[in-house]
GROMACS .gro file of C-alpha atoms in nm:
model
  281
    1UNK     CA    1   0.000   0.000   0.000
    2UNK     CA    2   0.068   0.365  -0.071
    3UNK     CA    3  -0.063   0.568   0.261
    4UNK     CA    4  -0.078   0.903   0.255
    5UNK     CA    5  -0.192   1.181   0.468
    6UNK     CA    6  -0.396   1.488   0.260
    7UNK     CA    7  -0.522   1.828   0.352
    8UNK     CA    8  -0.380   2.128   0.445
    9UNK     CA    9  -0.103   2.187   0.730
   10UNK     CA   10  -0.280   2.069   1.056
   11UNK     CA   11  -0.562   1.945   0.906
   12UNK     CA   12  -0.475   1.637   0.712
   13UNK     CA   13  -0.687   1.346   0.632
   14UNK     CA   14  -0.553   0.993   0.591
   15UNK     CA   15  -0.583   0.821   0.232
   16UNK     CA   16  -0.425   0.571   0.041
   17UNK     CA   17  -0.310   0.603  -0.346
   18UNK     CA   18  -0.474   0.286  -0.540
   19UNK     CA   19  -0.366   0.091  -0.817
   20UNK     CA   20  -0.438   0.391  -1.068
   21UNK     CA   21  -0.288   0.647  -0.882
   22UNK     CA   22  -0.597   0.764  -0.741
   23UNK     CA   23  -0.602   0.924  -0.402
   24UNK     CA   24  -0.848   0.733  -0.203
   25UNK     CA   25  -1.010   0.870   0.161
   26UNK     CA   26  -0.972   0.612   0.486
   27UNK     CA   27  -1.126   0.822   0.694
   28UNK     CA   28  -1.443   0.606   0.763
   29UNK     CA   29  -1.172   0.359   0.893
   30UNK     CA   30  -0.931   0.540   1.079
   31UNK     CA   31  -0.823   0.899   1.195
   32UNK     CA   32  -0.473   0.935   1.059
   33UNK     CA   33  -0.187   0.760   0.930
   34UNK     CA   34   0.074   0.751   1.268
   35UNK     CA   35   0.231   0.511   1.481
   36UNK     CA   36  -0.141   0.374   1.590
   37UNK     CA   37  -0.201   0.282   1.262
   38UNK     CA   38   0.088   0.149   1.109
   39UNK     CA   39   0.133  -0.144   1.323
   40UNK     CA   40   0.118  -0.510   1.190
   41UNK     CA   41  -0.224  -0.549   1.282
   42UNK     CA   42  -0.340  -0.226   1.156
   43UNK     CA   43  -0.191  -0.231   0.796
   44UNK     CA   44  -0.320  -0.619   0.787
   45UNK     CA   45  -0.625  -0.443   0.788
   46UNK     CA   46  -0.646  -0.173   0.573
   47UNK     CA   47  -0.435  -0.420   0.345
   48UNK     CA   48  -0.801  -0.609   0.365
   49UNK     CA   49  -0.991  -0.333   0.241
   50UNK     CA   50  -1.206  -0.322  -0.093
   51UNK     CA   51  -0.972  -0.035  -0.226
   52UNK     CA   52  -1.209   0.031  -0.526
   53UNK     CA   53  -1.485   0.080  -0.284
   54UNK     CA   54  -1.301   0.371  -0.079
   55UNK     CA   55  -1.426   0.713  -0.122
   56UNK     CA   56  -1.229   0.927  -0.389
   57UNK     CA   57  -1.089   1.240  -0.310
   58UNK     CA   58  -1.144   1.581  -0.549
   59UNK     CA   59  -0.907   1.762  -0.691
   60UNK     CA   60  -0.553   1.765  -0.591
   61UNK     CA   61  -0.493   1.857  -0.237
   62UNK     CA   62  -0.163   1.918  -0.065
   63UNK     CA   63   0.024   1.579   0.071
   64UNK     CA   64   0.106   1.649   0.400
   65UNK     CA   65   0.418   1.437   0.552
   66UNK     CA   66   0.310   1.086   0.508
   67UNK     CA   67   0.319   0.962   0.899
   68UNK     CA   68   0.204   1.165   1.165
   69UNK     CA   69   0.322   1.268   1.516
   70UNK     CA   70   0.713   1.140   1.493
   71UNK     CA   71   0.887   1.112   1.809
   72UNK     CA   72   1.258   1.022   1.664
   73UNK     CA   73   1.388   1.211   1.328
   74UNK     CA   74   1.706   0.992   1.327
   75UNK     CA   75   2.001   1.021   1.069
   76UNK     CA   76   2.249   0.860   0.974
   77UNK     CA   77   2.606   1.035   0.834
   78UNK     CA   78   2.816   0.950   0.592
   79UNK     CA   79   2.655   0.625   0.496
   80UNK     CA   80   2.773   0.606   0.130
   81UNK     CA   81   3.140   0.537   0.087
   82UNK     CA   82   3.143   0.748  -0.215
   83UNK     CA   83   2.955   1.076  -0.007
   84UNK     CA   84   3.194   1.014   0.195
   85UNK     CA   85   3.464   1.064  -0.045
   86UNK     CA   86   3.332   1.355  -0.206
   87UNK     CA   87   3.311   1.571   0.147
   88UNK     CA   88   3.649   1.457   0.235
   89UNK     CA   89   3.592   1.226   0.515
   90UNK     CA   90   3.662   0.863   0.624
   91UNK     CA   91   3.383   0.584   0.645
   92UNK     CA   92   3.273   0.554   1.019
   93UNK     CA   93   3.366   0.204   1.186
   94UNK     CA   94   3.052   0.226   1.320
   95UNK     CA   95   2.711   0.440   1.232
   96UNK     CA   96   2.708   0.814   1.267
   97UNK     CA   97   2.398   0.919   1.476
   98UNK     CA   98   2.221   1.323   1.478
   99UNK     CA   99   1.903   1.366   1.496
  100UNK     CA  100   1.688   1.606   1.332
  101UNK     CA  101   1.386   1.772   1.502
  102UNK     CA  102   1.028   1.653   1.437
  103UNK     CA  103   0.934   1.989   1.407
  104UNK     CA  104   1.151   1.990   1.062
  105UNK     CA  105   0.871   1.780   0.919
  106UNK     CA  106   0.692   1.941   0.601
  107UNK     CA  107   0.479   1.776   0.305
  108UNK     CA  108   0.633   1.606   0.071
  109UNK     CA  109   0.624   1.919  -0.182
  110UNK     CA  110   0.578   2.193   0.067
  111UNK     CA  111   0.804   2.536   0.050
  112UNK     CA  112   1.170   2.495   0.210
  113UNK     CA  113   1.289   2.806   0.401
  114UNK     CA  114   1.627   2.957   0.373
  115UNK     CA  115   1.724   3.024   0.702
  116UNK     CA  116   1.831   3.391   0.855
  117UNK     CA  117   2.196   3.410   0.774
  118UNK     CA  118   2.229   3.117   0.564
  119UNK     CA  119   2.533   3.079   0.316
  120UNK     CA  120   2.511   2.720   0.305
  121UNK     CA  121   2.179   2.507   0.259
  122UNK     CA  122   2.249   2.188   0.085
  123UNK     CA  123   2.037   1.915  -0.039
  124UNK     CA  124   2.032   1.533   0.081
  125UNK     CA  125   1.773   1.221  -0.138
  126UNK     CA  126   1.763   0.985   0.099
  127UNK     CA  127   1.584   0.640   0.202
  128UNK     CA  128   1.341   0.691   0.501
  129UNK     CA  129   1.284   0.392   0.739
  130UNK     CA  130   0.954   0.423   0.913
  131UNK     CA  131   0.932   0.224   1.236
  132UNK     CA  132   0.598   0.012   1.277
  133UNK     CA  133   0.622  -0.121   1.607
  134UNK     CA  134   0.897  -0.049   1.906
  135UNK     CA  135   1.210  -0.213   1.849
  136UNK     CA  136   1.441  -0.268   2.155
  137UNK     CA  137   1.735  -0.501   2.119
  138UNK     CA  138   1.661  -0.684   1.806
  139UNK     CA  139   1.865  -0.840   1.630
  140UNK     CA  140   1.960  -0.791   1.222
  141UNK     CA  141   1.772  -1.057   1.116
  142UNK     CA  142   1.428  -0.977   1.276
  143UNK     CA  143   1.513  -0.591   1.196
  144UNK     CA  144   1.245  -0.559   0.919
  145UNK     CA  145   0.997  -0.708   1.080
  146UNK     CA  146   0.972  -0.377   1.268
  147UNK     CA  147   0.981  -0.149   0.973
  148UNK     CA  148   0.624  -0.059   0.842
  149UNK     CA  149   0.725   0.090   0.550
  150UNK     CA  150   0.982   0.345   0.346
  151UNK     CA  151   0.962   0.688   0.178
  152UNK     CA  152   1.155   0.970   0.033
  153UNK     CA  153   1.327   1.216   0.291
  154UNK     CA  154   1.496   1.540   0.178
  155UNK     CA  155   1.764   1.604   0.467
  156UNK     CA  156   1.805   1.945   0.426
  157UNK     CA  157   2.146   2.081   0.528
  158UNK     CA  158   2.289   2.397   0.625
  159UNK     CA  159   2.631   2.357   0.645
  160UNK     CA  160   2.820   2.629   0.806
  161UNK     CA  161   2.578   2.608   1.086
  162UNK     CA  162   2.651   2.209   1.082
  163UNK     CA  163   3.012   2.216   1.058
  164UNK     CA  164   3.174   2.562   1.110
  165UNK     CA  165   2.946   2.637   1.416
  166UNK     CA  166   3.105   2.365   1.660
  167UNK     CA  167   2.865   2.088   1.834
  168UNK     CA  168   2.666   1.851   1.698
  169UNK     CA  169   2.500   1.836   1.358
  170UNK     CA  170   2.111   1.837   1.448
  171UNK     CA  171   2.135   2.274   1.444
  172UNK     CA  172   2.259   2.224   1.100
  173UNK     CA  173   1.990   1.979   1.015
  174UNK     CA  174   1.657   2.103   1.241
  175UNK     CA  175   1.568   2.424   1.032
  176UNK     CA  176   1.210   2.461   0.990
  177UNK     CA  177   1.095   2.287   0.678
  178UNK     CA  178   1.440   2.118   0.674
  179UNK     CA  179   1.288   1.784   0.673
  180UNK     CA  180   1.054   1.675   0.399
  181UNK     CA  181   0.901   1.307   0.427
  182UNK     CA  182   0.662   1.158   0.165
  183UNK     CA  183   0.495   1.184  -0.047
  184UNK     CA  184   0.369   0.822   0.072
  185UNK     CA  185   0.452   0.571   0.285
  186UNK     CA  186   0.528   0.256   0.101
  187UNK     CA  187   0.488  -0.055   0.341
  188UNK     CA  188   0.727  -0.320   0.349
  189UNK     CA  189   0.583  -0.523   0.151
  190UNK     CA  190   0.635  -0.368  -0.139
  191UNK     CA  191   0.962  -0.274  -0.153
  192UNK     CA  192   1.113  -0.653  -0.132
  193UNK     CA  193   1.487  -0.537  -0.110
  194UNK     CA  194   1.546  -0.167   0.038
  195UNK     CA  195   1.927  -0.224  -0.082
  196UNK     CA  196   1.877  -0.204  -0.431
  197UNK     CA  197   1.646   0.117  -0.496
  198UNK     CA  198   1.753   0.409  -0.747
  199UNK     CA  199   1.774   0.741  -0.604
  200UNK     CA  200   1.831   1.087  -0.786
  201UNK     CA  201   1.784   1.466  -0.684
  202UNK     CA  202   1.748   1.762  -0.939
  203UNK     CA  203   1.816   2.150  -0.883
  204UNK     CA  204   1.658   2.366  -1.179
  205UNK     CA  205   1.623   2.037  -1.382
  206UNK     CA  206   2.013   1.947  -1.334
  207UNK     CA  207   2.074   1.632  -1.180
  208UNK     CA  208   2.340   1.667  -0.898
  209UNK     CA  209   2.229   1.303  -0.745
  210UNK     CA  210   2.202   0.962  -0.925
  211UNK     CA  211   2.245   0.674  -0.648
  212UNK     CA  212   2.127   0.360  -0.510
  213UNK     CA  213   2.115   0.225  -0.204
  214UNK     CA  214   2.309  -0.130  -0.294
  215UNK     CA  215   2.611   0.160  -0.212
  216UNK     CA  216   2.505   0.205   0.156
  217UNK     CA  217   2.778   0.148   0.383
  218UNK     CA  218   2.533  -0.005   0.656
  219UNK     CA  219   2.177  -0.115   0.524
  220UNK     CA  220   1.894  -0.081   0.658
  221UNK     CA  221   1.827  -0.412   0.875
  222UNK     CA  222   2.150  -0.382   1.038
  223UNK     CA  223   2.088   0.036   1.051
  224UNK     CA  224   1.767  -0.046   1.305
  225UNK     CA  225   1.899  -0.352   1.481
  226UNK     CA  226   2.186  -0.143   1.585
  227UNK     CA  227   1.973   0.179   1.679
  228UNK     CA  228   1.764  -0.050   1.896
  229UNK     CA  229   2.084  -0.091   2.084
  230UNK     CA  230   2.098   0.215   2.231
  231UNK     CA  231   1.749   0.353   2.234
  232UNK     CA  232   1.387   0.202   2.177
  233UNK     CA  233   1.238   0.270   1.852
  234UNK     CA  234   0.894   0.353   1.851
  235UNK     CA  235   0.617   0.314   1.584
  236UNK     CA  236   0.654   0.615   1.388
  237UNK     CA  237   0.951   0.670   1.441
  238UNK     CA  238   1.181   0.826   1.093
  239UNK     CA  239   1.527   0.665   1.012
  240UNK     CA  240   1.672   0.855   0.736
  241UNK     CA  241   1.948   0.643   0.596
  242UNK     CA  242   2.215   0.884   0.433
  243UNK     CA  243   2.294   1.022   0.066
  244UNK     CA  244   2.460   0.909  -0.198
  245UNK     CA  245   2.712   1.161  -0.398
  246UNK     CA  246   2.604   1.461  -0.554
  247UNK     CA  247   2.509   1.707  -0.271
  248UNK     CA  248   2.638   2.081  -0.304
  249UNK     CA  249   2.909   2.069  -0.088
  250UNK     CA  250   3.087   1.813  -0.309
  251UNK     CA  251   3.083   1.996  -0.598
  252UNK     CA  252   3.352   2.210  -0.740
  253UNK     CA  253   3.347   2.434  -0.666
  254UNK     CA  254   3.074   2.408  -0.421
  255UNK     CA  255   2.674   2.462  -0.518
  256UNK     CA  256   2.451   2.566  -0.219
  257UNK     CA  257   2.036   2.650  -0.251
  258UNK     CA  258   1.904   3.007  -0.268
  259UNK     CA  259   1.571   3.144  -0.243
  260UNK     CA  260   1.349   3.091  -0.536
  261UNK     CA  261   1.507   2.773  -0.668
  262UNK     CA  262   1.288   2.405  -0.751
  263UNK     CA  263   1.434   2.058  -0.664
  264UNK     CA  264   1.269   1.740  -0.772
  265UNK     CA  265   1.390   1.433  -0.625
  266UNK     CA  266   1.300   1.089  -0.584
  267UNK     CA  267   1.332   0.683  -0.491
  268UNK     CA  268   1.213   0.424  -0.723
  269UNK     CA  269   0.883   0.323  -0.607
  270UNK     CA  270   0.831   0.566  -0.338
  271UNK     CA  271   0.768   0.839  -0.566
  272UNK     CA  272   0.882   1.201  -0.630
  273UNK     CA  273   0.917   1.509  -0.423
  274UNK     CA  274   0.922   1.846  -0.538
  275UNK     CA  275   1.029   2.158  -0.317
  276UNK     CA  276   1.032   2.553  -0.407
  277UNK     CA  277   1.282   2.734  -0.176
  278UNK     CA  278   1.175   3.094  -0.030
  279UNK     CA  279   1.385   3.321   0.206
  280UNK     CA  280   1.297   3.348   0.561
  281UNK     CA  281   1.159   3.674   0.691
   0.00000   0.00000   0.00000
């Protein structure tokens, strides 16, 4: 299934997208698409639906981010031997962890804000993991089972706050609207191997990204067993997996976003994002 959330910001609605690519209502069968909803039990459900029977929805509403009420925004750095390369740095021995605020969350092709004083917002396609039921000390092979589905993430960037301010990453990475998600959650079962998925990113229709995740340095079954190490995953919850090659920073010389500039960007089978960038006031 393709779930989606619809409406405008605060108000969404949850739907599904049907064989046709028809946006389809569930709200006669439950109140949003979040960590209530996307357990085991739930999806078996909703997989059990007459789909062709579910209300249609008008027009062409605004996605909103495709799961609801996130507790963890967790990222992973440098995750792609060749990003790696291109910023300079050495593969980790062992996962890089930041976080990015919740509050980062936007719609899936919802405005991205230059922040105040920013010199450096860069762009990030990456695989999001979206946790279906809490995960505490699991171990690789049963990771999956605790994944309810993937989608696209955006992990917006701004660099001099990231690396020339000192600390920790997440102040680089938690700008409002510095986290697109969506534009649907696909659930696991339809994306049979999350290590070999395309992935590409576009800035004014030139491709800076073209990657795949069969380059990930840690995948994602070992990425969640080893999370659930050190912290309890909850249903909801937002891995985003790290980028392949091609983000502004690596280029030469470097490329960063200003206001009034379009990306498009997108995973096989979890569909396309597309992002206008305005300057904040």
């Amino acid at each position: 299934m393709k779930l989606l959330r619809y409406g405008p910001v605060g108000q969404e609605r949850p739907g599904l997208l049907d064989a046709q690519g028809r946006l389809r209502s569930l709200a006669d069968h439950i109140q949003d698409i979040d960590g209530q909803t996307i357990s085991p039990e739930s999806l078996k459900r909703l997989a059990a639906l007459p789909i062709e029977q579910l209300p249609l929805v008008d027009g062409n509403p605004r996605l909103g981010p495709c799961v609801a009420n996130t507790g963890h925004f967790i990222c992973i750095g440098l995750n792609y031997s060749d990003h790696a390369a291109e910023t300079g740095a050495e593969v980790p021995p062992e996962p890089i962890i930041f976080t990015k605020s919740p509050h980062s969350i936007i719609g899936a092709n919802d405005a991205v804000e230059i922040p105040r004083t920013s010199v450096k917002t860069d762009w990030e396609v990456e695989l999001g993991v979206i946790i279906g039921k809490t995960a505490k000390y699991v171990s690789q092979d049963e990771a999956l089972e605790y994944v309810a589905g993937y989608c696209v993430v955006n992990d917006l960037s701004e660099r001099a706050f990231q690396i020339e301010r000192h600390g920790q990453w997440s102040k680089g990475k938690s700008c409002d609207t510095f986290g697109p998600i969506g534009p649907w959650l696909v659930t696991r079962d339809e994306v049979p191997d999350p290590q070999n998925l395309d992935m590409w990113l576009e800035v004014d229709g030139h491709r800076y990204q073209n990657g795949s995740t069969k380059t990930m340095v840690y995948g994602v079954a070992y990425l969640v067993s080893y999370l659930s190490q050190f912290m309890s995953l909850h249903p909801g919850d937002i891995i985003s997996t790290g980028t392949p090659p091609g983000v502004g920073m690596g280029q030469k010389p470097p490329v960063y976003l200003k206001p009034g500039q379009q990306m498009r960007l997108g995973i096989n089978g979890l569909g396309e994002q597309h992002q206008v960038t305005y300057a904040a006031k």
